[in-house]
Backbone as JSON, one array per atom type, in Angstrom:
{
  "sequence": "LLPRDPSGNILVGPHETVDTRGTLVFGGRRLIATVGVRDLVIVDTDDALLVSSKEKAQDVRLLVKQLKRSAHDALT",
  "N": [[131.35, -134.18, 219.2], [132.9, -132.38, 217.69], [132.73, -130.92, 214.29], [130.72, -131.96, 211.8], [131.15, -133.61, 208.21], [129.42, -133.04, 204.95], [128.56, -135.67, 204.23], [128.53, -136.89, 206.86], [131.56, -137.33, 208.05], [133.92, -137.01, 210.28], [136.33, -134.84, 210.49], [139.51, -134.48, 211.42], [143.01, -132.81, 211.25], [145.45, -133.24, 208.1], [143.51, -134.6, 205.26], [142.24, -136.59, 202.92], [139.32, -137.52, 200.78], [137.0, -139.83, 199.42], [134.24, -141.15, 198.5], [133.82, -141.83, 201.37], [132.19, -142.39, 204.46], [130.51, -141.64, 207.16], [132.95, -141.77, 209.22], [135.17, -141.16, 210.94], [138.04, -139.73, 211.3], [141.32, -139.32, 212.4], [143.64, -136.87, 212.79], [147.06, -135.88, 212.35], [150.03, -135.38, 211.8], [151.13, -136.62, 209.01], [149.27, -137.02, 205.65], [145.87, -138.43, 205.91], [144.4, -140.68, 203.98], [141.25, -141.58, 202.54], [139.57, -144.13, 200.64], [136.31, -145.11, 199.13], [135.41, -145.97, 202.11], [133.43, -146.98, 205.22], [131.73, -146.1, 208.49], [134.24, -146.06, 209.75], [136.72, -145.42, 212.58], [139.7, -143.9, 212.53], [143.07, -143.37, 213.56], [145.57, -141.31, 214.19], [148.95, -141.91, 215.16], [151.8, -140.23, 216.86], [153.01, -142.39, 217.21], [151.91, -145.1, 216.85], [149.13, -146.28, 214.82], [145.14, -146.31, 214.78], [143.08, -148.36, 212.97], [139.72, -148.67, 212.8], [136.3, -150.58, 213.01], [133.52, -148.6, 213.74], [132.17, -149.88, 214.95], [133.04, -151.44, 216.85], [134.73, -150.34, 218.59], [134.85, -149.64, 220.99], [136.45, -151.53, 221.69], [138.9, -151.17, 222.0], [140.02, -150.66, 224.34], [140.98, -153.16, 225.17], [142.36, -153.45, 223.23], [144.65, -152.29, 223.61], [145.35, -153.36, 226.38], [146.21, -155.91, 225.45], [148.51, -155.48, 223.67], [149.67, -154.03, 225.91], [150.5, -156.53, 227.73], [151.71, -157.82, 225.78], [154.28, -156.4, 225.79], [154.6, -154.61, 223.88], [156.93, -152.92, 221.86], [156.08, -150.13, 220.38], [154.6, -148.87, 222.74], [156.54, -148.08, 224.67]],
  "CA": [[131.57, -132.04, 219.77], [133.72, -132.18, 216.1], [131.78, -130.62, 213.27], [131.02, -132.9, 210.58], [131.15, -132.84, 206.89], [128.46, -133.44, 204.7], [128.77, -137.18, 204.04], [128.67, -137.4, 208.08], [132.52, -137.33, 208.42], [134.62, -136.11, 211.59], [137.89, -135.28, 209.58], [140.58, -133.57, 211.92], [144.07, -133.5, 210.55], [145.6, -133.99, 206.77], [142.66, -135.99, 205.0], [141.5, -136.5, 201.63], [138.43, -138.89, 201.22], [136.79, -140.06, 198.37], [133.35, -142.17, 198.96], [133.73, -142.06, 202.42], [131.17, -142.12, 204.79], [130.43, -142.11, 208.61], [134.14, -142.05, 209.67], [135.98, -140.39, 212.07], [139.31, -139.45, 210.9], [142.31, -137.84, 214.13], [145.46, -137.08, 212.12], [148.34, -135.16, 212.78], [151.32, -134.57, 210.49], [151.1, -137.16, 208.07], [147.8, -137.49, 205.23], [144.78, -139.96, 205.73], [143.46, -140.93, 202.83], [140.52, -142.85, 202.21], [138.46, -143.73, 199.27], [134.95, -146.52, 199.79], [134.61, -146.91, 203.14], [132.23, -146.71, 205.58], [131.92, -146.26, 209.7], [135.29, -146.48, 210.75], [137.48, -145.02, 213.18], [141.02, -143.74, 212.17], [143.76, -142.09, 214.65], [147.13, -141.36, 213.5], [149.4, -140.71, 216.24], [153.32, -140.41, 216.18], [153.4, -144.12, 217.92], [150.84, -145.84, 216.07], [147.84, -145.8, 213.58], [144.5, -147.26, 214.67], [142.13, -148.03, 212.37], [138.58, -149.88, 213.69], [135.18, -150.27, 212.76], [132.67, -147.73, 214.72], [130.81, -150.9, 215.95], [134.6, -152.23, 217.7], [135.39, -149.08, 218.83], [134.57, -149.63, 222.17], [137.52, -152.64, 221.88], [140.08, -150.36, 221.91], [140.85, -151.19, 225.66], [141.03, -154.98, 224.78], [143.81, -153.84, 222.27], [145.84, -151.45, 225.17], [146.02, -154.52, 227.36], [147.05, -156.84, 224.73], [149.85, -154.78, 223.79], [151.19, -153.59, 227.3], [151.19, -157.44, 228.24], [153.06, -158.59, 224.68], [155.43, -155.07, 225.76], [154.89, -153.88, 222.6], [158.03, -151.5, 221.48], [155.37, -148.38, 220.7], [154.17, -148.6, 224.08], [157.92, -148.34, 225.83]],
  "C": [[131.96, -131.77, 218.14], [132.69, -131.91, 215.33], [132.04, -131.75, 212.06], [130.21, -132.89, 209.23], [129.86, -133.11, 205.99], [127.91, -135.36, 204.29], [129.01, -138.23, 205.84], [130.05, -137.96, 208.6], [133.11, -136.56, 209.66], [136.23, -136.16, 211.05], [138.89, -133.97, 210.62], [142.35, -134.26, 211.32], [144.32, -133.16, 208.68], [145.01, -134.74, 206.4], [142.58, -135.2, 203.67], [140.62, -137.83, 201.65], [137.21, -138.38, 200.02], [135.98, -141.34, 198.7], [133.39, -142.49, 200.18], [132.69, -141.38, 203.15], [130.9, -142.51, 206.28], [132.29, -142.25, 209.34], [134.97, -140.89, 210.07], [137.97, -141.0, 211.61], [140.5, -138.58, 211.72], [143.07, -138.17, 213.26], [146.49, -136.41, 212.88], [149.17, -134.65, 211.59], [150.58, -135.29, 208.98], [149.41, -137.33, 207.01], [147.38, -138.28, 205.28], [144.53, -139.47, 204.55], [142.89, -141.84, 202.66], [139.56, -143.11, 201.15], [137.8, -145.38, 199.84], [134.99, -146.49, 200.82], [134.47, -146.25, 204.38], [132.24, -146.51, 207.41], [133.34, -147.08, 210.38], [135.71, -145.12, 211.31], [139.32, -145.11, 212.56], [141.74, -143.05, 212.83], [145.15, -142.47, 214.35], [147.71, -140.3, 214.45], [150.82, -140.85, 216.15], [154.23, -141.87, 216.85], [152.81, -145.34, 217.37], [149.6, -145.18, 214.76], [146.41, -146.97, 214.04], [143.62, -147.64, 213.4], [140.9, -149.12, 213.02], [137.41, -149.3, 212.9], [134.3, -149.86, 213.63], [132.45, -148.84, 215.48], [131.53, -151.84, 216.64], [135.09, -151.37, 218.69], [135.53, -149.12, 220.58], [136.08, -150.73, 222.64], [139.07, -152.31, 222.39], [140.86, -150.33, 222.94], [141.35, -152.41, 225.71], [142.82, -154.44, 224.41], [144.7, -153.43, 222.99], [146.53, -152.45, 225.93], [146.22, -155.26, 226.57], [148.63, -156.55, 224.27], [150.6, -154.52, 225.09], [151.57, -155.31, 227.75], [152.2, -158.6, 226.97], [154.44, -157.22, 224.72], [155.93, -154.75, 224.38], [156.15, -153.23, 222.32], [157.41, -149.99, 221.7], [155.09, -148.2, 221.99], [155.03, -147.78, 225.29], [158.02, -146.88, 225.62]]
}
């Protein structure tokens, strides 16, 4: 539902891109800079940074389960 730039990127938050295509960048306060990347999902929150290929984005739930099992500090 978010607009795409001419390179097919969806960009939310502070960002700079060079030769970046088909990538979702969803940030908050920090600048996210990308160079020469394709088809990634990048999500920056206060407690974690996620970088995934779009192809594997559906596996994020598996990562969350793994982090919960390991009682990672970022999830407490």
